[in-house]
Amino acid sequence: MKFFVDTADIAEIRDLAATGLLDGVTTNPSLVAKTGRRFTDLVAEICDVVPGPVSAEVAATDFDTMLKEAHLLTRIADNVAVKVPLTPDGLKVCRSLTADGRMVNVTLCFSAAQAILAAKAGATFVSPFVGRLDDIGTDGMELIADIVAIYRQYPAFGTEVLVASVRHPMHVVEAARLGAQVATVPPAVLRQLFRHPLTDSGLDRFLDDWRKTGQTILPGAGDGR
Ligand code: G3P
């Protein structure tokens, strides 16, 4: 399973990239707005830090303008994945870009029917928003199960399921259980994945006992605290 981080905060991206666990980045207009940065400069910087796919979303909604924006974005770096909305024009742009060998992330997917259309348009990734579906009282993970099952019937589709709008670690675990290829995870949730109270208390106990031995592993070092 691939982990993308869902943020446009370059400091967070650098920090998480250093873990070696990051396979890509997703941004959206709301995340970019929070940074106050110029979008194209930000995308260039993120693409330098993370070699995997970096999703950068178009801002227009009509085919011609979206395609022009997409071409400008793809010129920034080879690892830009153009993010387009799941609309008829968005899918036309998707088809045109993927025919040219570019990566496309079709976003704002809320139904299995939409995911089928994205795959037929040749999307590299489809982004179903699980958290926003949970927010309206439905089960976002049920949609992931449906899409994964449908795509398995048609190996020629080649579109990866990118679980988006992730709110907590169980969304990630369930996405993995279902066989989704990618989860894009906010930085705080990515960090939560590391944590378990028994890991913390277990480590404290080991360190206390180690200190009692009076030994050091490295010659001349302290006890590591
Ligand atoms: O980037 C798309 C998606 O992950 C947004 O998440 O939390 O705004 O629903 P959220």
Coordinates of C-alpha atoms and ligand atoms in Angstrom, one line a residue:
M1 CA 0.0 0.0 0.0
K2 CA 1.3 3.5 -0.9
F3 CA 1.1 6.4 1.6
F4 CA 0.6 9.9 0.2
V5 CA 0.4 12.9 2.6
D6 CA -2.6 15.2 2.1
T7 CA -1.1 18.6 2.7
A8 CA 0.5 21.6 1.0
D9 CA 2.6 22.5 4.0
I10 CA 6.2 22.1 2.8
A11 CA 7.7 21.8 6.3
E12 CA 5.4 18.9 7.1
I13 CA 6.2 17.3 3.7
R14 CA 10.0 17.6 4.3
D15 CA 9.6 16.2 7.8
L16 CA 7.5 13.2 6.7
A17 CA 9.6 12.5 3.6
A18 CA 12.6 12.0 5.9
T19 CA 10.8 9.0 7.4
G20 CA 11.2 7.2 4.1
L21 CA 7.6 6.1 4.3
L22 CA 6.1 8.7 1.9
D23 CA 5.2 7.7 -1.7
G24 CA 3.6 10.9 -2.9
V25 CA 1.7 14.1 -2.0
T26 CA -1.8 15.3 -2.6
T27 CA -2.8 19.0 -2.5
N28 CA -6.1 20.7 -3.2
P29 CA -7.1 24.4 -3.5
S30 CA -8.2 24.5 0.2
L31 CA -4.8 23.2 1.4
V32 CA -2.9 25.6 -1.0
A33 CA -5.0 28.6 0.3
K34 CA -3.9 27.8 3.9
T35 CA -0.2 28.2 2.9
G36 CA -0.5 31.7 1.3
R37 CA 2.1 30.6 -1.2
R38 CA 2.1 31.0 -5.0
F39 CA 0.7 27.6 -6.3
T40 CA 3.1 26.9 -9.0
D41 CA 6.2 27.7 -6.9
L42 CA 4.8 25.5 -4.1
V43 CA 4.2 22.5 -6.5
A44 CA 7.7 22.9 -7.9
E45 CA 9.2 22.8 -4.3
I46 CA 7.1 19.8 -3.3
C47 CA 8.1 17.9 -6.5
D48 CA 11.7 18.5 -5.6
V49 CA 11.3 17.0 -2.1
V50 CA 9.1 14.0 -3.0
P51 CA 9.9 12.0 -6.2
G52 CA 6.5 10.2 -6.2
P53 CA 3.3 11.6 -7.7
V54 CA 2.4 15.1 -6.5
S55 CA -1.3 16.0 -7.1
A56 CA -1.9 19.5 -8.2
E57 CA -5.5 20.5 -8.9
V58 CA -6.8 22.6 -11.8
A59 CA -8.9 25.6 -10.8
A60 CA -11.1 26.0 -14.0
T61 CA -14.2 23.9 -14.7
D62 CA -14.5 24.1 -18.5
F63 CA -12.5 21.7 -20.7
D64 CA -10.4 24.3 -22.7
T65 CA -9.2 26.2 -19.6
M66 CA -8.7 23.1 -17.5
L67 CA -6.6 21.6 -20.3
K68 CA -4.4 24.8 -20.5
E69 CA -4.0 24.8 -16.7
A70 CA -3.1 21.1 -16.8
H71 CA -0.4 21.6 -19.5
L72 CA 1.1 24.4 -17.4
L73 CA 1.1 22.2 -14.3
T74 CA 2.7 19.3 -16.1
R75 CA 5.5 21.5 -17.3
I76 CA 6.5 22.1 -13.6
A77 CA 7.9 18.5 -13.1
D78 CA 7.5 15.0 -14.5
N79 CA 6.0 13.8 -11.2
V80 CA 3.0 16.2 -11.2
A81 CA -0.3 14.3 -11.2
V82 CA -2.9 16.7 -12.5
K83 CA -6.0 16.6 -10.3
V84 CA -9.3 17.1 -12.1
P85 CA -12.9 17.1 -10.7
L86 CA -15.2 14.2 -11.5
T87 CA -17.3 16.1 -14.1
P88 CA -17.8 15.5 -17.8
D89 CA -15.2 18.1 -18.7
G90 CA -12.9 16.9 -16.0
L91 CA -13.0 13.4 -17.4
K92 CA -12.4 14.7 -21.0
V93 CA -9.3 16.4 -19.7
C94 CA -8.3 13.2 -17.9
R95 CA -8.6 11.2 -21.1
S96 CA -6.6 13.7 -23.1
L97 CA -3.8 13.9 -20.5
T98 CA -3.5 10.1 -19.9
A99 CA -3.4 9.5 -23.7
D100 CA -0.2 11.7 -23.6
G101 CA 1.2 9.6 -20.8
R102 CA 0.6 12.0 -18.0
M103 CA -0.7 11.1 -14.5
V104 CA -4.2 12.2 -13.6
N105 CA -6.0 12.0 -10.2
V106 CA -9.7 12.3 -10.6
T107 CA -11.0 13.9 -7.4
L108 CA -14.4 14.4 -5.6
C109 CA -15.6 10.9 -6.2
F110 CA -18.6 9.9 -4.1
S111 CA -20.1 6.9 -5.9
A112 CA -19.1 3.7 -7.5
A113 CA -20.7 4.8 -10.8
Q114 CA -18.4 7.9 -10.8
A115 CA -15.4 5.6 -10.1
I116 CA -16.3 3.4 -13.2
L117 CA -16.4 6.6 -15.3
A118 CA -13.0 7.7 -14.0
A119 CA -11.5 4.3 -14.8
K120 CA -13.0 4.4 -18.3
A121 CA -11.4 7.8 -18.8
G122 CA -8.0 6.3 -18.1
A123 CA -7.5 7.9 -14.7
T124 CA -4.2 7.0 -12.9
F125 CA -5.9 7.5 -9.6
V126 CA -9.5 8.0 -8.5
S127 CA -10.1 9.7 -5.1
P128 CA -13.2 8.7 -3.2
F129 CA -13.7 11.0 -0.2
V130 CA -14.4 8.6 2.8
G131 CA -14.5 11.2 5.6
R132 CA -17.0 13.5 3.8
L133 CA -19.3 10.5 3.2
D134 CA -19.1 9.6 6.9
D135 CA -19.9 13.2 7.7
I136 CA -23.3 12.9 6.0
G137 CA -24.2 9.7 7.8
T138 CA -23.1 7.1 5.2
D139 CA -20.2 4.7 5.3
G140 CA -17.3 6.0 3.3
M141 CA -15.5 2.7 3.5
E142 CA -18.4 0.8 1.9
L143 CA -17.7 2.9 -1.2
I144 CA -14.0 1.8 -1.1
A145 CA -15.1 -1.8 -0.9
D146 CA -17.4 -1.4 -3.9
I147 CA -14.8 0.3 -6.1
V148 CA -12.1 -2.2 -5.2
A149 CA -14.4 -5.1 -6.0
I150 CA -15.6 -3.5 -9.3
Y151 CA -12.1 -2.7 -10.5
R152 CA -10.9 -6.3 -9.7
Q153 CA -13.4 -7.5 -12.3
Y154 CA -11.7 -5.4 -15.0
P155 CA -7.9 -5.7 -14.8
A156 CA -7.6 -3.6 -17.9
F157 CA -8.9 -0.5 -16.0
G158 CA -5.5 0.1 -14.4
T159 CA -6.8 2.9 -12.2
E160 CA -5.6 2.9 -8.6
V161 CA -8.0 3.6 -5.7
L162 CA -6.6 6.5 -3.7
V163 CA -8.5 6.8 -0.4
A164 CA -9.0 10.5 0.4
S165 CA -10.6 12.6 3.1
V166 CA -9.0 10.3 5.7
R167 CA -9.8 11.3 9.2
H168 CA -8.3 8.7 11.5
P169 CA -6.0 5.6 11.6
M170 CA -8.9 3.1 11.2
H171 CA -9.7 4.6 7.8
V172 CA -6.1 3.7 6.7
V173 CA -6.3 0.2 8.2
E174 CA -9.7 -0.5 6.6
A175 CA -8.4 0.8 3.3
A176 CA -5.5 -1.6 3.5
R177 CA -7.7 -4.5 4.5
L178 CA -9.9 -3.8 1.4
G179 CA -6.8 -3.7 -0.9
A180 CA -7.0 0.0 -1.9
Q181 CA -3.6 0.8 -3.6
V182 CA -3.1 4.3 -1.9
A183 CA -4.3 6.3 1.1
T184 CA -3.7 10.0 1.2
V185 CA -3.4 10.9 4.9
P186 CA -3.2 14.2 6.7
P187 CA 0.1 14.7 8.6
A188 CA -1.5 14.4 12.0
V189 CA -3.1 11.1 11.2
L190 CA 0.1 9.8 9.6
R191 CA 1.9 10.5 12.9
Q192 CA -1.0 8.8 14.8
L193 CA -0.2 5.6 12.9
F194 CA 3.1 5.2 14.8
R195 CA 1.5 5.5 18.2
H196 CA 0.4 2.9 20.7
P197 CA 0.4 3.4 24.5
L198 CA 1.9 -0.1 25.0
T199 CA 4.8 0.9 22.8
D200 CA 5.5 4.0 25.0
S201 CA 5.2 2.1 28.3
G202 CA 7.1 -0.9 27.0
L203 CA 10.0 1.3 25.9
D204 CA 10.0 3.1 29.2
R205 CA 10.3 -0.2 31.0
F206 CA 13.1 -1.5 28.8
L207 CA 15.1 1.7 29.2
D208 CA 14.6 1.6 33.0
D209 CA 15.9 -1.9 33.1
W210 CA 18.7 -1.2 30.8
R211 CA 19.9 1.7 33.0
K212 CA 20.1 -0.8 35.9
T213 CA 22.7 -2.8 34.0
G214 CA 25.0 0.2 34.1
Q215 CA 26.2 -0.7 30.6
T216 CA 26.4 1.4 27.3
I217 CA 26.3 -0.2 23.9
L218 CA 28.6 2.5 22.4
P219 CA 31.9 2.9 24.2
G220 CA 31.9 6.0 26.4
A221 CA 28.2 6.9 25.7
G222 CA 25.6 7.8 28.3
D223 CA 22.4 5.7 28.8
G224 CA 20.7 7.4 25.8
R225 CA 18.5 9.7 27.8
Ligands
G3P1 O1 -7.5 16.2 -0.8 C1 -8.8 15.7 -0.8 C2 -9.3 15.2 0.5 O2 -8.4 14.4 1.1 C3 -9.9 16.3 1.4 O3 -10.1 15.9 2.7 O4 -10.6 16.3 5.0 O5 -11.1 18.1 3.3 O6 -12.5 16.1 3.5 P1 -11.1 16.6 3.7

